[in-house]
GROMACS .gro file of C-alpha atoms in nm:
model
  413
    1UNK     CA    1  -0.885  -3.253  -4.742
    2UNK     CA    2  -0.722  -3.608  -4.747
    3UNK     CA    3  -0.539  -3.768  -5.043
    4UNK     CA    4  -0.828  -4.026  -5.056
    5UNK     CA    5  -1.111  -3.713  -5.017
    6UNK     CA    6  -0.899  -3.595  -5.317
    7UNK     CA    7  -0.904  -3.869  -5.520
    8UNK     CA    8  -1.294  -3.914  -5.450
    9UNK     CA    9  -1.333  -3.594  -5.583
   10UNK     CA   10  -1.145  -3.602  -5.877
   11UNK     CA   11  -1.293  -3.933  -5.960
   12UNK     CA   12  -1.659  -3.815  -5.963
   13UNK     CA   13  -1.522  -3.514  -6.191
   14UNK     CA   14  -1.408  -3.748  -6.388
   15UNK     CA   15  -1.748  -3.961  -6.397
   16UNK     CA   16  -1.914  -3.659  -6.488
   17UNK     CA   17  -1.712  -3.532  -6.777
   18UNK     CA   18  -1.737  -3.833  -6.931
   19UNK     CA   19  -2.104  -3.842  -6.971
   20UNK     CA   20  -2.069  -3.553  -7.268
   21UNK     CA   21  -1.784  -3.728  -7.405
   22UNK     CA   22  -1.754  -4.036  -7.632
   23UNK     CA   23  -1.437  -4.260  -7.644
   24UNK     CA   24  -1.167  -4.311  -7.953
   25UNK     CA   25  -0.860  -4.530  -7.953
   26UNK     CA   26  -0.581  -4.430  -8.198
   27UNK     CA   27  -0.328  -4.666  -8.333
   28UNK     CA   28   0.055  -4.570  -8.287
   29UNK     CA   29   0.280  -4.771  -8.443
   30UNK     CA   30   0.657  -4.742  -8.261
   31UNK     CA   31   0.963  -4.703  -8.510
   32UNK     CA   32   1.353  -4.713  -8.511
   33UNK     CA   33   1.396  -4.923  -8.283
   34UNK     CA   34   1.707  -5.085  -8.118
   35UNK     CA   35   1.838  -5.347  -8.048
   36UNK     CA   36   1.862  -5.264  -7.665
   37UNK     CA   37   1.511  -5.125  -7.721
   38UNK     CA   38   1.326  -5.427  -7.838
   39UNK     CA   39   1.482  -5.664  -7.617
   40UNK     CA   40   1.352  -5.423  -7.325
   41UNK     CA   41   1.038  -5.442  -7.469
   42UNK     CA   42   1.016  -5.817  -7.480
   43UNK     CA   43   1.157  -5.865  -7.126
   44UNK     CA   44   0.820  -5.637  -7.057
   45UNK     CA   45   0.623  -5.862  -7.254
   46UNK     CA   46   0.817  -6.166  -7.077
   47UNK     CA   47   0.762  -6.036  -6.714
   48UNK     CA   48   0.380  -5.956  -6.766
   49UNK     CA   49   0.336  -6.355  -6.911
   50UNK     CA   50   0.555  -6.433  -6.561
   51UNK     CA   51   0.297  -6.209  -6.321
   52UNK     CA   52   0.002  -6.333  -6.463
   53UNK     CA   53   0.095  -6.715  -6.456
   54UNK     CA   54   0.140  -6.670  -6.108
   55UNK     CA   55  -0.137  -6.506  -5.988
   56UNK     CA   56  -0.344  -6.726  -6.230
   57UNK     CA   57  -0.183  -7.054  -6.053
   58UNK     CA   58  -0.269  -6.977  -5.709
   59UNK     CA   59  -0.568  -6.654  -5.650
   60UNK     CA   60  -0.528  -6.631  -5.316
   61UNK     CA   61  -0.241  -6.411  -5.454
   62UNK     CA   62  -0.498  -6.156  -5.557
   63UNK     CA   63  -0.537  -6.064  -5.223
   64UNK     CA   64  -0.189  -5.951  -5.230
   65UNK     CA   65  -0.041  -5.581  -5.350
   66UNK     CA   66   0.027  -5.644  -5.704
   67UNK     CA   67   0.249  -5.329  -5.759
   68UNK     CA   68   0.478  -5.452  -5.500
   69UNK     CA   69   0.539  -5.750  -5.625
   70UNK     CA   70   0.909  -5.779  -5.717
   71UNK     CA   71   1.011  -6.145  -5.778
   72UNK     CA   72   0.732  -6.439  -5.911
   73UNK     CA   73   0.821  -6.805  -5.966
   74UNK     CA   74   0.768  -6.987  -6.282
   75UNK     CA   75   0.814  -7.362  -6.384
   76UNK     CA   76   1.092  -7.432  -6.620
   77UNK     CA   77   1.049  -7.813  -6.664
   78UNK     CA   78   1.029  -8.011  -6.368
   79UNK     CA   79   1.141  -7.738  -6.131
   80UNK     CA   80   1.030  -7.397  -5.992
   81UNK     CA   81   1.311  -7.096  -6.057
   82UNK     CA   82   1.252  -6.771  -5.915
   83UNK     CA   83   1.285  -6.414  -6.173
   84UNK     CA   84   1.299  -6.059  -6.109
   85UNK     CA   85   1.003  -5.822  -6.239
   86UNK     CA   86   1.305  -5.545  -6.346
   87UNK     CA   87   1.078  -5.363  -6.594
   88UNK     CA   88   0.720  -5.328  -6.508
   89UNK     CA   89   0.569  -5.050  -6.315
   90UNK     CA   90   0.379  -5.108  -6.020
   91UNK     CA   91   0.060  -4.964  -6.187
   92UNK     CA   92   0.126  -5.205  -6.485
   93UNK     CA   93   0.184  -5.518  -6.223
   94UNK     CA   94  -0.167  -5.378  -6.020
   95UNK     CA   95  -0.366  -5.339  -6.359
   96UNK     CA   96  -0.251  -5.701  -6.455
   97UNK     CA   97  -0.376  -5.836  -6.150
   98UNK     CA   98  -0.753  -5.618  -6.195
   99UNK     CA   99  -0.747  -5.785  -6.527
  100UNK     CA  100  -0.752  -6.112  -6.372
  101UNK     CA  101  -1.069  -6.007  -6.104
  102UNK     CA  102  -1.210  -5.888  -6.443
  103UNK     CA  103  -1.178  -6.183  -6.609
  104UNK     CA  104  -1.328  -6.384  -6.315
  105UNK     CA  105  -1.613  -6.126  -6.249
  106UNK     CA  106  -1.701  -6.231  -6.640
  107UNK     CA  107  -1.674  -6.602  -6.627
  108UNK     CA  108  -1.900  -6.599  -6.259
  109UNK     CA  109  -2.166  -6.376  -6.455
  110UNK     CA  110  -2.181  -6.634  -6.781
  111UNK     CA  111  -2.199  -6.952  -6.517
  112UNK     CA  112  -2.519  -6.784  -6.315
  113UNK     CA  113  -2.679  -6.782  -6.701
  114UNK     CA  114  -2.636  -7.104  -6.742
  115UNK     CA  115  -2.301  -7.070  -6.960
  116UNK     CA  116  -2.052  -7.365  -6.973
  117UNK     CA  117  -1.764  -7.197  -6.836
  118UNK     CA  118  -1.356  -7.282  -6.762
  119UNK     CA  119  -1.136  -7.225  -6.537
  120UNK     CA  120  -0.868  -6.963  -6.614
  121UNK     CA  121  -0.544  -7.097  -6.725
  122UNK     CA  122  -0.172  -6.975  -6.811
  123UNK     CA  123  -0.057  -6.814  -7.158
  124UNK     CA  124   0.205  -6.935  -7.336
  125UNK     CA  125   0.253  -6.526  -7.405
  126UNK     CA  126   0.097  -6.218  -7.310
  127UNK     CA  127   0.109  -5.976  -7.637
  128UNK     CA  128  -0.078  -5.643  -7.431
  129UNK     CA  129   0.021  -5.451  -7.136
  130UNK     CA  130  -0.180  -5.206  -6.991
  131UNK     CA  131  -0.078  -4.881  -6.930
  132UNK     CA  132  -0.365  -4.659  -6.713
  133UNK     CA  133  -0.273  -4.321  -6.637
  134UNK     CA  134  -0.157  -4.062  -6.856
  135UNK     CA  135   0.076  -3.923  -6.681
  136UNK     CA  136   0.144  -4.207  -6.456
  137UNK     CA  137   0.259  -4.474  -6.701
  138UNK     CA  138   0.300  -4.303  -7.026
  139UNK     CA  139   0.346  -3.930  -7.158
  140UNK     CA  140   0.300  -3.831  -7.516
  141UNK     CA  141   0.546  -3.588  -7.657
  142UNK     CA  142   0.376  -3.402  -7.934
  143UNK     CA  143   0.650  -3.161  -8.021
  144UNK     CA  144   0.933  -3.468  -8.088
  145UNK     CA  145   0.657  -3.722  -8.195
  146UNK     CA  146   0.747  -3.969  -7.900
  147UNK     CA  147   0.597  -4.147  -7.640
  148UNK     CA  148   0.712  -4.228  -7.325
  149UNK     CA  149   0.631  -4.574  -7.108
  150UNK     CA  150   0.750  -4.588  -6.758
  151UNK     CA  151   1.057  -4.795  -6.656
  152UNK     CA  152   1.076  -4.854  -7.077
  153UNK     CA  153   1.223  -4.554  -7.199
  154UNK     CA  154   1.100  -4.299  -7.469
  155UNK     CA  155   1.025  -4.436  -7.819
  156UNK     CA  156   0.930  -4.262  -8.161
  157UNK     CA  157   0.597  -4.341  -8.261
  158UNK     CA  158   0.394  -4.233  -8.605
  159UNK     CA  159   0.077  -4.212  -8.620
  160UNK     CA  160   0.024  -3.876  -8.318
  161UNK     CA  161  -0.108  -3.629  -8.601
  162UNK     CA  162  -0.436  -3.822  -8.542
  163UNK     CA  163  -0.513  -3.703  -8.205
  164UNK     CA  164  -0.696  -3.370  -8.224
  165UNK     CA  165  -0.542  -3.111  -7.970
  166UNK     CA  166  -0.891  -3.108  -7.752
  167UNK     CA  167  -0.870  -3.436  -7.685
  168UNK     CA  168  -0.835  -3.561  -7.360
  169UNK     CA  169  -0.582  -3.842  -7.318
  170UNK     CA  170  -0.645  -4.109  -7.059
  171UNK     CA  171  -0.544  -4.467  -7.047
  172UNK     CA  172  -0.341  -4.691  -7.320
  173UNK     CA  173  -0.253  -5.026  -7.416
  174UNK     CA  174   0.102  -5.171  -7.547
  175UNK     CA  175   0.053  -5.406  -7.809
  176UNK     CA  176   0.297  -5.651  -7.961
  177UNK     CA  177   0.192  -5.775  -8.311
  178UNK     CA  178   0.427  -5.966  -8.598
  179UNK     CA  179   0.465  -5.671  -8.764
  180UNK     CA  180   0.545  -5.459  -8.464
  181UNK     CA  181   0.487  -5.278  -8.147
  182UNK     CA  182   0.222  -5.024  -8.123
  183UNK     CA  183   0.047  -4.836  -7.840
  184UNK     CA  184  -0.328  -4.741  -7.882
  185UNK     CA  185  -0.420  -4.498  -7.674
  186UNK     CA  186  -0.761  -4.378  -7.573
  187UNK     CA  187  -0.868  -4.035  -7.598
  188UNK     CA  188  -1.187  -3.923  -7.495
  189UNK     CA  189  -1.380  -3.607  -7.745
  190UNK     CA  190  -1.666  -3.412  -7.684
  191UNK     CA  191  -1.982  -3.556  -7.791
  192UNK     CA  192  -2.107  -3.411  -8.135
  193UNK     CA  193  -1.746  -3.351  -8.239
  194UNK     CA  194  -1.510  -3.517  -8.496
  195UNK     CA  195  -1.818  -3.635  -8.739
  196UNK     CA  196  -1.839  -3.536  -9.112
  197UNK     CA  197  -2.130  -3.291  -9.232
  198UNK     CA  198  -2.411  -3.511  -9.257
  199UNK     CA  199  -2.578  -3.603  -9.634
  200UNK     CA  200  -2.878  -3.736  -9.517
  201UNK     CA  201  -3.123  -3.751  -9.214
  202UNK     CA  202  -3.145  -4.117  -9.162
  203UNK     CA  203  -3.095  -4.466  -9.303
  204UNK     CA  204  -3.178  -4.822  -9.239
  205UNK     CA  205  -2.932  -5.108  -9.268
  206UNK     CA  206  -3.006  -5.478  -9.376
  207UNK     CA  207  -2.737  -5.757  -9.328
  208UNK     CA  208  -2.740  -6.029  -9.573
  209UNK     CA  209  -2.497  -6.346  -9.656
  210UNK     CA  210  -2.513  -6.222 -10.070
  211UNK     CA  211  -2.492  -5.823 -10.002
  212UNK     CA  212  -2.364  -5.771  -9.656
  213UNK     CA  213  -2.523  -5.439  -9.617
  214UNK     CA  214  -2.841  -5.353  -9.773
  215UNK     CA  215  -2.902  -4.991  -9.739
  216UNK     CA  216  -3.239  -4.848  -9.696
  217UNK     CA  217  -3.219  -4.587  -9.991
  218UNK     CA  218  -3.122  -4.855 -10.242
  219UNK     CA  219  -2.761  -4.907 -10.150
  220UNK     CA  220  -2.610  -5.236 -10.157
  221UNK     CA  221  -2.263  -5.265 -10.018
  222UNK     CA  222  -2.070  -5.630 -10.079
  223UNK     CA  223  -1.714  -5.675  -9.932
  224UNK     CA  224  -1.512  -6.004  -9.898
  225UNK     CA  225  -1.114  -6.065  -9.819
  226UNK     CA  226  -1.007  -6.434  -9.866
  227UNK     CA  227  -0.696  -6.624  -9.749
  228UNK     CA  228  -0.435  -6.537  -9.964
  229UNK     CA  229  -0.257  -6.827 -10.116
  230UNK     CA  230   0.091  -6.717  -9.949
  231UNK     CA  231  -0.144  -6.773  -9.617
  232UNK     CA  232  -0.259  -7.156  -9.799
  233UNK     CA  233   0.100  -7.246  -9.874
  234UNK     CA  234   0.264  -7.149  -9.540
  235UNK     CA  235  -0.047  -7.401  -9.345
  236UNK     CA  236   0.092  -7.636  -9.628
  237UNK     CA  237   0.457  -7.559  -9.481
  238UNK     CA  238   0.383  -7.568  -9.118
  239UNK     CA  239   0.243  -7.895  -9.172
  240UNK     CA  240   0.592  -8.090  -9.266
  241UNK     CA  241   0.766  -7.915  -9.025
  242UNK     CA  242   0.854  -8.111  -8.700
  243UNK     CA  243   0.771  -7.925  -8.383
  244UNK     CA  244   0.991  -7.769  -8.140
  245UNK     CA  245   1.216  -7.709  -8.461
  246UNK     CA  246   1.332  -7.367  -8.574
  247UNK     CA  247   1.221  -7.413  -8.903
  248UNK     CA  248   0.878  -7.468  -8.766
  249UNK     CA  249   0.904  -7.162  -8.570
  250UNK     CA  250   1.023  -6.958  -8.861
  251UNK     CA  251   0.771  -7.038  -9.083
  252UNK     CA  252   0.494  -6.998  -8.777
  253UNK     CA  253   0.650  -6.645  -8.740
  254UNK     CA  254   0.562  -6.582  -9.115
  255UNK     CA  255   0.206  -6.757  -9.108
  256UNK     CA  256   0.129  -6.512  -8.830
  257UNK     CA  257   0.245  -6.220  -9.030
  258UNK     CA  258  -0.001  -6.341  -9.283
  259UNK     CA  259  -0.283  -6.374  -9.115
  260UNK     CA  260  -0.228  -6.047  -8.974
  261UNK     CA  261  -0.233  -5.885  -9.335
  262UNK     CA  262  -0.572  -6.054  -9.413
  263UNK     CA  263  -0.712  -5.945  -9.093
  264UNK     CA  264  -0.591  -5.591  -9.126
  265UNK     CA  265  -0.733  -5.578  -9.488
  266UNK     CA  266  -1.124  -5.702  -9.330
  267UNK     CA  267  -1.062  -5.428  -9.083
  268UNK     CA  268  -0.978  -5.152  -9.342
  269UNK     CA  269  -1.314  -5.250  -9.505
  270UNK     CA  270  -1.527  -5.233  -9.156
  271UNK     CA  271  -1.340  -4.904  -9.115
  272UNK     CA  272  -1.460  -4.744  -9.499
  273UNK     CA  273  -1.795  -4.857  -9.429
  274UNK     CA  274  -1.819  -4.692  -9.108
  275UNK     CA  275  -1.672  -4.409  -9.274
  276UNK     CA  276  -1.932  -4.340  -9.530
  277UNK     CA  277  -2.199  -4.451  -9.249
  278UNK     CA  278  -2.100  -4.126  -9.048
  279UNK     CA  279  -2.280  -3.862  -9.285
  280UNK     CA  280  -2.561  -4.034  -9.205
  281UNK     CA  281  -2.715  -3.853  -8.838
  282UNK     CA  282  -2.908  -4.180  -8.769
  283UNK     CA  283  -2.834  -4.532  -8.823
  284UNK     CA  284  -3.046  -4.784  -8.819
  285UNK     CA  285  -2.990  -5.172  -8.838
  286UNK     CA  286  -3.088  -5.489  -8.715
  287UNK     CA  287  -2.963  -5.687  -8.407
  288UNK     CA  288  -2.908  -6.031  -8.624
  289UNK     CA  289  -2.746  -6.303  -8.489
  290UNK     CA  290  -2.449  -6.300  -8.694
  291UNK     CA  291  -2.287  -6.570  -8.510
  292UNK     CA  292  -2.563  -6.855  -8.569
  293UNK     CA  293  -2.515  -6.749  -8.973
  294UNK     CA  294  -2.175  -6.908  -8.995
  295UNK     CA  295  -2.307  -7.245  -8.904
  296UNK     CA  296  -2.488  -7.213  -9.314
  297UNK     CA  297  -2.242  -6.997  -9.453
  298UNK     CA  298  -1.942  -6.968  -9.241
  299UNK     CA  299  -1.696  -6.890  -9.524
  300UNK     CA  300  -1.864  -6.574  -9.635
  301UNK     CA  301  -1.924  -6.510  -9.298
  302UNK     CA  302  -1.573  -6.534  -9.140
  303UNK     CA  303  -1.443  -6.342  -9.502
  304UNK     CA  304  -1.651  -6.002  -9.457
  305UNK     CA  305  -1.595  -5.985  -9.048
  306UNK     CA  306  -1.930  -5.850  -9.056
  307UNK     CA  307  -1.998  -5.947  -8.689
  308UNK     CA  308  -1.690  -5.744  -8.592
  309UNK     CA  309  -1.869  -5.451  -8.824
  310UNK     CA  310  -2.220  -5.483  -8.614
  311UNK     CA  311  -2.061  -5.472  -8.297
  312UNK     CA  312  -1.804  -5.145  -8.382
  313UNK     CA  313  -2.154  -4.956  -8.506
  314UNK     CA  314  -2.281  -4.843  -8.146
  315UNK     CA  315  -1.904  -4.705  -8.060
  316UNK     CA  316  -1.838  -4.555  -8.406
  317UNK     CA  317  -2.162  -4.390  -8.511
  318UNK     CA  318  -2.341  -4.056  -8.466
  319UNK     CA  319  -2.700  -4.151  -8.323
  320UNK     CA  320  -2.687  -4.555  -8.388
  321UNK     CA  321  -3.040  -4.744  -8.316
  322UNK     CA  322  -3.023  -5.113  -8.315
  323UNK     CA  323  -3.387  -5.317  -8.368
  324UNK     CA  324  -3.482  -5.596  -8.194
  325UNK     CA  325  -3.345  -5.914  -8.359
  326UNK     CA  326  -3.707  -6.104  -8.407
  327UNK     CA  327  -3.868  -5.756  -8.546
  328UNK     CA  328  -4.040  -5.926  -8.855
  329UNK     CA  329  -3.880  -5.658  -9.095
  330UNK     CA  330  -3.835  -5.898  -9.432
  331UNK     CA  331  -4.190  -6.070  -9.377
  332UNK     CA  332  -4.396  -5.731  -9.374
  333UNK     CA  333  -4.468  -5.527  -9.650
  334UNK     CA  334  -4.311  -5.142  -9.657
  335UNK     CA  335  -4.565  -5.019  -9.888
  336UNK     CA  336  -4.911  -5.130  -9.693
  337UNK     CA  337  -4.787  -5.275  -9.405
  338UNK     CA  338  -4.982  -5.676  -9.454
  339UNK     CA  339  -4.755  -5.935  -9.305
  340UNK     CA  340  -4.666  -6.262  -9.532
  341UNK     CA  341  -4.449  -6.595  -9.513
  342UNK     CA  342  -4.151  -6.595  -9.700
  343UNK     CA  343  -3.862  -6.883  -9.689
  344UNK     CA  344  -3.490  -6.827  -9.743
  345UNK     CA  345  -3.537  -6.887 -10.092
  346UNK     CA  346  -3.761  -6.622 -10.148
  347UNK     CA  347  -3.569  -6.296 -10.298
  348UNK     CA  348  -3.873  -6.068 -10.409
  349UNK     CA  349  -4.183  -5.982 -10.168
  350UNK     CA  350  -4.481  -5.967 -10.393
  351UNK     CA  351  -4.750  -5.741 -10.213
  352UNK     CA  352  -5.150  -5.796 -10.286
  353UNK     CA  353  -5.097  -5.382 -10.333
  354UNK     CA  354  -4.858  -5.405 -10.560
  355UNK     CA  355  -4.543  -5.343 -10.433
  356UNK     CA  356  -4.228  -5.550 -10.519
  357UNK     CA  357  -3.922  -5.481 -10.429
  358UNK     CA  358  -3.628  -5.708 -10.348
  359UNK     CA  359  -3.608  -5.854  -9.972
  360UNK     CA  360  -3.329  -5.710  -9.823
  361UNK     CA  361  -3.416  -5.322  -9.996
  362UNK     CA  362  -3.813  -5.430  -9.832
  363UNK     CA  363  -3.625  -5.532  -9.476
  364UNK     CA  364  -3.463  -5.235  -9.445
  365UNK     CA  365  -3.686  -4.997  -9.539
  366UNK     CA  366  -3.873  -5.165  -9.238
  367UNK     CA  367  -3.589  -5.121  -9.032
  368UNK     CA  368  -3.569  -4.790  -9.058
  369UNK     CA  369  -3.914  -4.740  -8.963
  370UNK     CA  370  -3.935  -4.937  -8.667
  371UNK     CA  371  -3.586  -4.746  -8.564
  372UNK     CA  372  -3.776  -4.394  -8.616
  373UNK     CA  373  -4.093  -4.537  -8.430
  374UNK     CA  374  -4.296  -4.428  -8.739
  375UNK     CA  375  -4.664  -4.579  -8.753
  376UNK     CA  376  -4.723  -4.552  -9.105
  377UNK     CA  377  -4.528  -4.777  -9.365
  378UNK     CA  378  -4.326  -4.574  -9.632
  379UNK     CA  379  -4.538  -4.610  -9.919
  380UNK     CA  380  -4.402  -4.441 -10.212
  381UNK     CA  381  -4.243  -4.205 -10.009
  382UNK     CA  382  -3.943  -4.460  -9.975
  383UNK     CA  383  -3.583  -4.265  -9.937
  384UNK     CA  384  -3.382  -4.257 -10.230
  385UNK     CA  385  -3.049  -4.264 -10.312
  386UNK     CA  386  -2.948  -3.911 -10.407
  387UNK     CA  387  -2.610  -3.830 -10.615
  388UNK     CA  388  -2.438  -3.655 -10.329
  389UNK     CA  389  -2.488  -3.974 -10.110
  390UNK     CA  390  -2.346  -4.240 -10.427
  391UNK     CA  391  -2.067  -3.986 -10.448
  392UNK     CA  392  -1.949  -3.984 -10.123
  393UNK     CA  393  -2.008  -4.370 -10.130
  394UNK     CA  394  -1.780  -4.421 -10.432
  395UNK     CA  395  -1.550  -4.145 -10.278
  396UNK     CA  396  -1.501  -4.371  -9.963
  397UNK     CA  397  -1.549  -4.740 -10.047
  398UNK     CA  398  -1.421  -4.714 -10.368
  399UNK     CA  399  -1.056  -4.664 -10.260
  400UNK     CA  400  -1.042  -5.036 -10.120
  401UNK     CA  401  -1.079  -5.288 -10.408
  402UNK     CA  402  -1.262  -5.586 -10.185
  403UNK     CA  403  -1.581  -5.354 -10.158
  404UNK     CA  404  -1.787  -5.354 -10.413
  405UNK     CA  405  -2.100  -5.124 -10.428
  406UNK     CA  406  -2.427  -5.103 -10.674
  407UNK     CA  407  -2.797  -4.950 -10.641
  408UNK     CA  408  -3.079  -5.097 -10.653
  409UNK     CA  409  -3.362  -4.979 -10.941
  410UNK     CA  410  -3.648  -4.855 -10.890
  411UNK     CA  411  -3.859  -4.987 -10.649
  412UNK     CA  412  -4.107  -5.179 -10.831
  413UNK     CA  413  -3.741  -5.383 -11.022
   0.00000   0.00000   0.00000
């Protein structure tokens, strides 16, 4: 057998292990560094903003093997200079350039829609390098809590006691943020494996602009993280400085520091919710166009990140089931089923039956039917919240002090 029957082989192995397996990225965060150490790492960051500038100036250079690519040219004001690629791997350089096709592949498809599209452009700086193989460009050394990036050297990483010893490592990105350098690598489990014992069968989620998440047994979930006014009075600071000073780059250096905090803390609530939404065995929500929301009420919007929480549910959750986004779910009654006309301003559906019950409770209780493919509306055989699930709810949310949770009343409140 050939090295190419080989690799066919292994590939379609590969293909088919991965259809009983479900993907999770883990965060390592890389410590003690030195000095000799973080300038190597920024020469890697340098060299990958060099390869891709050139291949992005001219892709006819696509054509050409990336991972041999040793020398590039890049403008430094009115001239070209030529620079060595000393620290990338040739798997690094080739995965830069199938980023590129990638991105190109992407832009084509949104242009035959109908899509306004760009042309693709040069980065001032390239803050992720991709590493492929395990085993190839990176080893993890369990035992001495390290991990090791080809042509970089070894460095000490925290963060490796959250990879499970079944899982199977495969590719992983470097990552250089304000407050660091971190490698998140991607792991794949078995499916089934690494969720909490459930509390309850099944429950339907409602997002709202008041109460982001509406639950269909009476939860409401609320959860906002404004700028902080360190992040107001650095924008005040940038603002006198004169560009292409160093005090302007200082304080640019702190404002992204900032803004990484406040994004951090909106992704520590996305990751409680989803959390507490894993002892659920089904989830159920709405496909709502989040983004056409922040046009009306873009500030509470862009505080919760709760488009960035819709789109991590289908990744994160046991058995999620997204409804279609014009499913009339707040216009039709749960109780009988009759269909009626309500505006924005309308809070409480008043049924000819009887039943009211506040909108977003009455949308996703229809949610969760529609997601279950049951004929029959719920009547009074609603689910309620029981004390095990508002335990575990103030067990999980509670620790972060932007989300705020309540219960609805009875149904008739």
């Amino acid at each position: 057998m050939t090295k190419t029957e080989k690799i066919k082989v292994t590939l379609q192995a590969t293909k088919e292990r991965r259809k009983i397996q479900r993907p999770i990225t883990y965060v390592l965060k890389i410590q003690n560094l030195t000095r000799q150490k973080e300038e190597r790492l920024n020469r890697a960051f340098l060299e990958a903003k060099w390869l891709y500038n050139w291949l992005v100036s001219d892709f006819n250079r696509l054509d050409l093997p990336a991972h041999k690519i040793a020398q590039v040219e890049i403008k430094v004001g009115d001239k070209f200079e030529t620079r060595d690629l000393q620290v990338l791997g040739g798997q690094v350089k080739q995965e830069i350039a199938n980023r590129i096709k990638d991105n190109l592949k992407g832009l084509r498809r949104l242009k035959e829609r109908g899509h306004e599209v760009g042309a693709l452009k040069p980065k001032p700086f390239v803050n992720s390098i991709p590493l492929i193989q395990y085993g190839g460009t990176h080893w993890i050394d369990f035992q001495h809590n390290k991990v090791k990036i080809v042509r970089l050297g070894e460095f000490r990483v925290l963060g490796l006691h959250q990879i499970p010893p079944n899982a199977e490592i495969a590719s992983a990105t470097l990552i250089r943020k304000p407050s660091g350098y971190y490698v998140y690598v991607t792991c794949y489990l078995p499916k089934g494996e690494g969720y909490p014992e459930p509390i309850a069968k099944a429950v339907g989620i409602d997002f709202g602009v008041k109460d982001k998440l509406t639950l269909s047994n009476g939860l409401m979930i609320d959860f906002e993280v404004p700028e902080t006014l360190r992040l107001k009075r650095l924008q005040r600071l940038l603002a006198r400085k004169r560009k292409g000073s160093k005090n302007r780059e200082k304080v640019l250096r702190l404002l992204r520091r900032e803004h990484e905090r406040v994004a951090n803390r909106r992704r520590d609530c996305q990751n409680k919710i989803i959390a507490f939404l894993k002892h659920y065995r089904v989830v159920v929500w709405q496909d709502d166009n989040i983004k056409g929301w922040a046009a009306q009420f873009g500030r509470q919007v862009h505080r919760s990140g709760i488009g960035g929480l819709k789109l991590r549910l289908s990744a994160s959750l046991r058995t999620p089931i997204p409804v279609g986004r014009f499913a009339p779910t707040s216009q039709i009654c749960a109780a009988c089923g009759q269909r009626h006309t309500l505006t924005l301003s309308d809070r409480v559906l008043r049924c000819d039956c009887g039943w009211v019950c506040d909108r977003d409770l009455n949308s996703a209780l229809n949610i969760l039917r529609f997601g279950l493919n049951l004929n029959q509306p719920v009547g009074l055989d609603r689910p309620e919240l029981t004390p095990v699930e508002w335990q575990t709810a103030v067990r999980i949310l509670g620790s972060n002090p932007h989300i705020r949770i309540s219960r609805h009343d009875e149904a008739g409140s």
